[in-house]
Amino acid sequence: MKKNRIALYIDLLFCLVIMPLAIMLLPVDRWIAHNTAFLLTLVAYVYLLYFVYRCACLPKLFMQRKYLRIALLLVVLAAVTELLTYFPMPAERITADTQLMAARMNMRRQTIWFFFLVVTGFSLAIELTFELFRQILSRQEVEAEKDKAELALYKAQINPHFLFNTLNTLYALVLSGSDKTESAFVKFSGILRYMYSQSGAELIPAARELEYVRQYVDLQRLRLNHHTMVNLVVEAVYAQALVPPMILITFVENAFKYGTSSETDCTILIRIHVDEFCLWLETENAVMRRREDGACGIGIANCRKRLELLYPGRYTLQTGETDGTYRVRLEIKIKDE
């Protein structure tokens, strides 16, 4: 719609401003008095030529490699232009002075071909600009669809990853015969409802994401004994800020996966701050266990890719281990100040 409006403005600019100014360069007064038919024919030809070019869209035909059609169109237009140069002179302008007649015919020929070149150049420049604009938009649409598909893939990978770890937690509670099992299943059902309700959403209020993290932390606390202390600090200055769903859970989940112990005292620290412009997450946990293969899990790798697609150049993510403590620092600029 916007492109069509721009095209309309350009057509109006050509028809109402550019061509009238160009025609005023001609001896209009003298031609109206002595050669009205030719002047009207020339004006009609110029406008017709412009709209033929606009409808034909030569750059698009060139991109489609329809060279024969382009050549045929240019030959026809050049032939019509040449024929126009033989438009009969009015009887009162015919003189016995052959040099004067040749000068008038030469002026007419130069005028006609001048307008032909002007209209051709202007039309091709406009169509080339629009074709480049169309190519850019098409490429952006393809990239947007690709990014959307990648986001869906990463999001789909996060959900099974989270469910697998949570089911392991419930399984451990069931085996131990804990009296917390019923409460754990209630919280787990709430988490599932959240995952189902936000499955198609790109952005959600931060309050819902923070509640989801709280439920997950509460669920993990149910399976932990007194050796693991969990500190969750949430500062929701602007709880209605829009954030991507399940953008924090991977880091919180990893803290519980690798930072808990049933025999050794340890602490998990989780800090989350949300205001109108920024989302900030910090986790710290003692490294109580490691992956057997020593490699990084898919969770953090997926989150990095997801953040890069959603917030390119607008986030910082630092992860690493120092003196047996694993730390995560994530800052997302969700809105320009």
Tab-separated table of C-alpha atoms in Angstrom:
chain	number	residue	atom	x	y	z
A	1	MET	CA	0.000	0.000	0.000
A	2	LYS	CA	2.794	2.428	0.906
A	3	LYS	CA	4.683	1.578	-2.292
A	4	ASN	CA	1.539	2.178	-4.378
A	5	ARG	CA	1.093	5.572	-2.756
A	6	ILE	CA	4.701	6.525	-3.511
A	7	ALA	CA	4.249	5.430	-7.137
A	8	LEU	CA	1.139	7.596	-7.393
A	9	TYR	CA	3.011	10.614	-6.020
A	10	ILE	CA	5.811	10.097	-8.553
A	11	ASP	CA	3.328	9.824	-11.421
A	12	LEU	CA	1.639	13.032	-10.305
A	13	LEU	CA	5.026	14.722	-9.983
A	14	PHE	CA	5.913	13.749	-13.548
A	15	CYS	CA	2.538	14.624	-15.070
A	16	LEU	CA	1.855	17.854	-13.205
A	17	VAL	CA	5.320	19.307	-12.573
A	18	ILE	CA	8.201	17.829	-14.565
A	19	MET	CA	6.600	17.540	-17.996
A	20	PRO	CA	4.797	20.910	-17.913
A	21	LEU	CA	8.114	22.571	-17.021
A	22	ALA	CA	9.885	20.697	-19.825
A	23	ILE	CA	7.183	21.645	-22.337
A	24	MET	CA	7.522	25.280	-21.331
A	25	LEU	CA	11.060	25.155	-22.758
A	26	LEU	CA	9.471	24.901	-26.205
A	27	PRO	CA	8.169	27.874	-28.174
A	28	VAL	CA	4.686	27.024	-26.956
A	29	ASP	CA	3.053	30.329	-27.920
A	30	ARG	CA	4.280	30.125	-31.520
A	31	TRP	CA	3.423	26.425	-31.853
A	32	ILE	CA	-0.073	26.943	-30.454
A	33	ALA	CA	-0.665	29.640	-33.016
A	34	HIS	CA	0.862	27.907	-36.038
A	35	ASN	CA	1.284	24.199	-35.177
A	36	THR	CA	-1.378	23.311	-32.633
A	37	ALA	CA	-1.950	19.762	-33.897
A	38	PHE	CA	1.718	18.881	-33.628
A	39	LEU	CA	2.036	20.345	-30.110
A	40	LEU	CA	-0.996	18.422	-28.849
A	41	THR	CA	0.241	15.245	-30.538
A	42	LEU	CA	3.682	15.672	-28.949
A	43	VAL	CA	2.221	16.209	-25.466
A	44	ALA	CA	-0.075	13.196	-25.806
A	45	TYR	CA	2.835	11.101	-27.088
A	46	VAL	CA	5.066	12.075	-24.165
A	47	TYR	CA	2.484	11.108	-21.543
A	48	LEU	CA	1.593	7.905	-23.401
A	49	LEU	CA	5.272	6.992	-23.637
A	50	TYR	CA	5.719	7.499	-19.894
A	51	PHE	CA	2.824	5.240	-18.939
A	52	VAL	CA	3.885	2.589	-21.467
A	53	TYR	CA	7.225	2.416	-19.675
A	54	ARG	CA	5.517	2.358	-16.259
A	55	CYS	CA	3.249	-0.509	-17.290
A	56	ALA	CA	5.980	-2.472	-19.072
A	57	CYS	CA	8.441	-2.239	-16.152
A	58	LEU	CA	11.611	-2.913	-18.138
A	59	PRO	CA	13.885	-3.638	-15.130
A	60	LYS	CA	11.505	-6.381	-14.025
A	61	LEU	CA	11.490	-7.863	-17.532
A	62	PHE	CA	15.274	-7.689	-17.506
A	63	MET	CA	15.394	-9.577	-14.179
A	64	GLN	CA	13.133	-12.195	-15.747
A	65	ARG	CA	15.490	-12.373	-18.758
A	66	LYS	CA	12.791	-11.466	-21.246
A	67	TYR	CA	15.274	-9.736	-23.499
A	68	LEU	CA	13.299	-10.255	-26.713
A	69	ARG	CA	10.250	-8.508	-25.287
A	70	ILE	CA	12.421	-5.592	-24.140
A	71	ALA	CA	14.076	-5.268	-27.557
A	72	LEU	CA	10.726	-5.454	-29.346
A	73	LEU	CA	9.208	-2.766	-27.139
A	74	LEU	CA	12.160	-0.395	-27.603
A	75	VAL	CA	12.145	-0.918	-31.374
A	76	VAL	CA	8.417	-0.154	-31.564
A	77	LEU	CA	8.745	2.962	-29.406
A	78	ALA	CA	11.757	4.185	-31.395
A	79	ALA	CA	9.852	3.624	-34.656
A	80	VAL	CA	6.831	5.581	-33.399
A	81	THR	CA	9.160	8.366	-32.269
A	82	GLU	CA	10.818	8.492	-35.687
A	83	LEU	CA	7.442	8.544	-37.433
A	84	LEU	CA	6.416	11.471	-35.295
A	85	THR	CA	9.284	13.490	-36.714
A	86	TYR	CA	7.506	13.327	-40.116
A	87	PHE	CA	4.395	15.018	-38.781
A	88	PRO	CA	3.269	17.337	-41.618
A	89	MET	CA	4.208	20.956	-41.383
A	90	PRO	CA	1.319	23.443	-41.600
A	91	ALA	CA	0.860	24.984	-45.018
A	92	GLU	CA	1.489	28.514	-43.792
A	93	ARG	CA	4.907	27.443	-42.473
A	94	ILE	CA	6.064	25.961	-45.776
A	95	THR	CA	8.490	28.253	-47.608
A	96	ALA	CA	10.681	28.048	-50.653
A	97	ASP	CA	13.731	28.496	-48.441
A	98	THR	CA	15.016	24.931	-48.210
A	99	GLN	CA	17.558	25.832	-45.545
A	100	LEU	CA	14.880	27.331	-43.326
A	101	MET	CA	12.650	24.305	-43.842
A	102	ALA	CA	15.553	21.970	-43.031
A	103	ALA	CA	16.280	23.951	-39.856
A	104	ARG	CA	12.651	23.707	-38.739
A	105	MET	CA	12.522	19.977	-39.442
A	106	ASN	CA	15.806	19.465	-37.622
A	107	MET	CA	14.499	21.400	-34.599
A	108	ARG	CA	11.344	19.301	-34.591
A	109	ARG	CA	13.382	16.078	-34.794
A	110	GLN	CA	15.690	17.154	-31.970
A	111	THR	CA	12.715	18.151	-29.806
A	112	ILE	CA	10.939	14.838	-30.284
A	113	TRP	CA	14.030	12.742	-29.595
A	114	PHE	CA	14.926	14.960	-26.643
A	115	PHE	CA	11.556	14.221	-25.008
A	116	PHE	CA	11.923	10.546	-25.896
A	117	LEU	CA	15.276	10.351	-24.100
A	118	VAL	CA	14.068	12.373	-21.105
A	119	VAL	CA	10.964	10.240	-20.602
A	120	THR	CA	12.897	7.022	-21.190
A	121	GLY	CA	15.626	7.960	-18.718
A	122	PHE	CA	13.208	9.173	-16.051
A	123	SER	CA	10.931	6.150	-16.395
A	124	LEU	CA	13.790	3.649	-16.298
A	125	ALA	CA	15.300	5.375	-13.268
A	126	ILE	CA	11.980	5.221	-11.419
A	127	GLU	CA	11.303	1.606	-12.378
A	128	LEU	CA	14.831	0.572	-11.472
A	129	THR	CA	14.429	2.211	-8.071
A	130	PHE	CA	11.123	0.424	-7.486
A	131	GLU	CA	12.575	-2.897	-8.643
A	132	LEU	CA	15.480	-2.548	-6.216
A	133	PHE	CA	12.973	-1.626	-3.516
A	134	ARG	CA	10.929	-4.739	-4.318
A	135	GLN	CA	14.048	-6.905	-4.216
A	136	ILE	CA	15.030	-5.513	-0.821
A	137	LEU	CA	11.537	-6.052	0.587
A	138	SER	CA	11.435	-9.577	-0.800
A	139	ARG	CA	14.801	-10.379	0.742
A	140	GLN	CA	13.705	-8.932	4.083
A	141	GLU	CA	10.527	-11.019	4.015
A	142	VAL	CA	12.544	-14.166	3.339
A	143	GLU	CA	14.934	-13.350	6.177
A	144	ALA	CA	12.025	-12.597	8.513
A	145	GLU	CA	10.384	-15.934	7.714
A	146	LYS	CA	13.707	-17.692	8.220
A	147	ASP	CA	14.227	-16.000	11.592
A	148	LYS	CA	10.674	-16.849	12.601
A	149	ALA	CA	11.202	-20.505	11.714
A	150	GLU	CA	14.496	-20.609	13.627
A	151	LEU	CA	12.867	-19.051	16.684
A	152	ALA	CA	10.103	-21.632	16.571
A	153	LEU	CA	12.716	-24.383	16.360
A	154	TYR	CA	14.732	-23.100	19.318
A	155	LYS	CA	11.569	-22.605	21.336
A	156	ALA	CA	10.406	-26.132	20.515
A	157	GLN	CA	13.780	-27.470	21.676
A	158	ILE	CA	13.560	-25.589	24.983
A	159	ASN	CA	10.193	-27.033	25.978
A	160	PRO	CA	11.155	-30.751	25.794
A	161	HIS	CA	14.463	-29.935	27.494
A	162	PHE	CA	12.620	-28.292	30.376
A	163	LEU	CA	9.976	-31.023	30.598
A	164	PHE	CA	12.602	-33.773	30.711
A	165	ASN	CA	14.366	-32.184	33.683
A	166	THR	CA	11.127	-31.406	35.510
A	167	LEU	CA	9.804	-34.947	35.074
A	168	ASN	CA	13.060	-36.226	36.561
A	169	THR	CA	12.342	-34.062	39.593
A	170	LEU	CA	8.818	-35.462	39.966
A	171	TYR	CA	10.118	-38.985	39.466
A	172	ALA	CA	12.599	-38.517	42.303
A	173	LEU	CA	9.829	-37.248	44.617
A	174	VAL	CA	7.602	-40.218	43.781
A	175	LEU	CA	10.394	-42.733	44.430
A	176	SER	CA	11.239	-41.137	47.755
A	177	GLY	CA	7.599	-41.188	48.848
A	178	SER	CA	7.816	-37.534	49.782
A	179	ASP	CA	4.735	-35.835	51.190
A	180	LYS	CA	5.561	-32.934	48.877
A	181	THR	CA	4.677	-34.955	45.775
A	182	GLU	CA	1.084	-33.726	45.560
A	183	SER	CA	2.140	-30.085	45.860
A	184	ALA	CA	4.815	-30.667	43.242
A	185	PHE	CA	2.287	-32.013	40.747
A	186	VAL	CA	0.007	-29.009	41.363
A	187	LYS	CA	2.859	-26.633	40.597
A	188	PHE	CA	3.863	-28.706	37.591
A	189	SER	CA	0.342	-28.502	36.181
A	190	GLY	CA	0.478	-24.715	36.572
A	191	ILE	CA	3.748	-24.657	34.666
A	192	LEU	CA	2.231	-26.762	31.886
A	193	ARG	CA	-0.724	-24.376	31.633
A	194	TYR	CA	1.706	-21.480	31.253
A	195	MET	CA	3.657	-23.281	28.543
A	196	TYR	CA	0.456	-24.092	26.665
A	197	SER	CA	-1.002	-20.581	26.938
A	198	GLN	CA	2.138	-18.826	25.677
A	199	SER	CA	3.072	-21.363	22.999
A	200	GLY	CA	2.063	-19.050	20.147
A	201	ALA	CA	3.026	-15.716	21.718
A	202	GLU	CA	6.123	-13.802	20.680
A	203	LEU	CA	6.064	-11.413	23.638
A	204	ILE	CA	4.300	-11.606	27.003
A	205	PRO	CA	4.121	-9.342	30.078
A	206	ALA	CA	7.146	-9.785	32.331
A	207	ALA	CA	4.833	-10.558	35.259
A	208	ARG	CA	3.803	-13.868	33.639
A	209	GLU	CA	7.392	-14.872	32.919
A	210	LEU	CA	8.453	-14.030	36.471
A	211	GLU	CA	5.566	-16.031	37.928
A	212	TYR	CA	6.639	-18.944	35.771
A	213	VAL	CA	10.183	-18.717	37.188
A	214	ARG	CA	8.809	-18.553	40.748
A	215	GLN	CA	6.714	-21.686	40.197
A	216	TYR	CA	9.710	-23.519	38.791
A	217	VAL	CA	11.916	-22.480	41.741
A	218	ASP	CA	9.193	-23.539	44.210
A	219	LEU	CA	8.932	-26.891	42.447
A	220	GLN	CA	12.686	-27.421	42.750
A	221	ARG	CA	12.682	-26.456	46.418
A	222	LEU	CA	10.255	-29.291	47.111
A	223	ARG	CA	12.843	-31.906	46.115
A	224	LEU	CA	15.821	-30.264	47.842
A	225	ASN	CA	16.917	-30.872	51.406
A	226	HIS	CA	18.511	-28.490	53.877
A	227	HIS	CA	21.944	-28.686	52.243
A	228	THR	CA	20.860	-26.513	49.304
A	229	MET	CA	19.814	-22.940	49.973
A	230	VAL	CA	17.937	-21.090	47.233
A	231	ASN	CA	17.779	-17.298	47.176
A	232	LEU	CA	15.416	-15.843	44.599
A	233	VAL	CA	15.291	-12.053	44.383
A	234	VAL	CA	12.833	-10.526	41.919
A	235	GLU	CA	12.489	-6.792	41.344
A	236	ALA	CA	9.629	-6.085	38.978
A	237	VAL	CA	9.749	-2.303	38.669
A	238	TYR	CA	7.657	-2.481	35.487
A	239	ALA	CA	5.879	-5.822	35.408
A	240	GLN	CA	4.031	-5.025	32.173
A	241	ALA	CA	7.224	-4.824	30.123
A	242	LEU	CA	6.996	-7.208	27.177
A	243	VAL	CA	9.575	-10.007	27.103
A	244	PRO	CA	9.944	-13.255	25.118
A	245	PRO	CA	8.417	-16.267	26.891
A	246	MET	CA	10.776	-18.803	28.467
A	247	ILE	CA	13.818	-16.611	27.889
A	248	LEU	CA	15.121	-17.020	31.458
A	249	ILE	CA	14.224	-20.564	32.390
A	250	THR	CA	17.263	-22.234	30.794
A	251	PHE	CA	19.704	-20.335	33.021
A	252	VAL	CA	17.603	-20.913	36.138
A	253	GLU	CA	17.233	-24.579	35.251
A	254	ASN	CA	20.989	-25.047	34.785
A	255	ALA	CA	21.646	-23.518	38.199
A	256	PHE	CA	19.513	-26.253	39.800
A	257	LYS	CA	20.817	-28.988	37.530
A	258	TYR	CA	24.498	-28.429	38.284
A	259	GLY	CA	24.425	-26.473	41.570
A	260	THR	CA	22.519	-28.655	44.045
A	261	SER	CA	23.641	-31.355	46.422
A	262	SER	CA	21.960	-33.580	48.997
A	263	GLU	CA	25.166	-34.009	51.007
A	264	THR	CA	27.171	-30.787	50.748
A	265	ASP	CA	26.066	-27.317	51.712
A	266	CYS	CA	25.625	-25.094	48.668
A	267	THR	CA	23.777	-21.966	47.619
A	268	ILE	CA	21.928	-20.952	44.485
A	269	LEU	CA	21.450	-17.239	43.949
A	270	ILE	CA	19.007	-15.923	41.344
A	271	ARG	CA	18.426	-12.203	40.836
A	272	ILE	CA	16.001	-10.787	38.280
A	273	HIS	CA	15.316	-7.128	37.641
A	274	VAL	CA	12.784	-5.778	35.150
A	275	ASP	CA	12.026	-2.178	34.378
A	276	GLU	CA	10.559	-0.403	31.375
A	277	PHE	CA	13.805	-0.511	29.417
A	278	CYS	CA	15.864	-3.451	30.622
A	279	LEU	CA	15.631	-7.079	31.721
A	280	TRP	CA	18.529	-8.232	33.896
A	281	LEU	CA	19.279	-11.727	35.192
A	282	GLU	CA	22.100	-12.947	37.411
A	283	THR	CA	22.604	-16.495	38.662
A	284	GLU	CA	25.360	-17.937	40.824
A	285	ASN	CA	25.796	-21.517	41.917
A	286	ALA	CA	28.551	-23.726	43.184
A	287	VAL	CA	29.497	-26.332	40.606
A	288	MET	CA	28.400	-29.569	42.283
A	289	ARG	CA	28.355	-31.699	39.146
A	290	ARG	CA	29.435	-31.463	35.530
A	291	ARG	CA	28.425	-32.914	32.210
A	292	GLU	CA	30.155	-36.201	31.571
A	293	ASP	CA	31.250	-35.171	28.070
A	294	GLY	CA	32.443	-31.765	29.268
A	295	ALA	CA	30.578	-29.986	26.489
A	296	CYS	CA	28.085	-27.172	26.766
A	297	GLY	CA	24.411	-28.140	26.754
A	298	ILE	CA	21.990	-27.235	24.011
A	299	GLY	CA	19.960	-25.031	26.352
A	300	ILE	CA	22.376	-22.102	26.582
A	301	ALA	CA	23.395	-22.475	22.927
A	302	ASN	CA	19.743	-22.213	21.884
A	303	CYS	CA	19.225	-19.206	24.133
A	304	ARG	CA	22.184	-17.423	22.558
A	305	LYS	CA	20.793	-18.024	19.084
A	306	ARG	CA	17.326	-16.954	20.165
A	307	LEU	CA	18.660	-13.764	21.760
A	308	GLU	CA	20.701	-12.997	18.646
A	309	LEU	CA	17.568	-13.259	16.519
A	310	LEU	CA	15.338	-11.290	18.879
A	311	TYR	CA	17.770	-8.657	20.178
A	312	PRO	CA	20.755	-8.333	17.817
A	313	GLY	CA	23.214	-5.891	19.339
A	314	ARG	CA	20.872	-5.210	22.260
A	315	TYR	CA	21.872	-7.868	24.752
A	316	THR	CA	24.921	-9.066	26.661
A	317	LEU	CA	25.326	-12.617	27.942
A	318	GLN	CA	28.298	-13.654	30.035
A	319	THR	CA	28.696	-17.171	31.397
A	320	GLY	CA	31.679	-18.771	33.080
A	321	GLU	CA	33.144	-20.516	36.085
A	322	THR	CA	35.470	-18.872	38.611
A	323	ASP	CA	36.827	-20.625	41.710
A	324	GLY	CA	34.186	-23.342	41.550
A	325	THR	CA	31.292	-20.903	41.137
A	326	TYR	CA	29.379	-20.674	37.886
A	327	ARG	CA	27.948	-17.264	37.066
A	328	VAL	CA	25.531	-16.019	34.436
A	329	ARG	CA	24.984	-12.350	33.602
A	330	LEU	CA	22.255	-11.523	31.112
A	331	GLU	CA	21.108	-8.023	30.209
A	332	ILE	CA	18.519	-7.353	27.516
A	333	LYS	CA	17.636	-3.886	26.294
A	334	ILE	CA	13.939	-4.442	25.686
A	335	LYS	CA	13.137	-0.816	24.896
A	336	ASP	CA	15.100	2.286	23.896
A	337	GLU	CA	15.301	4.924	26.577
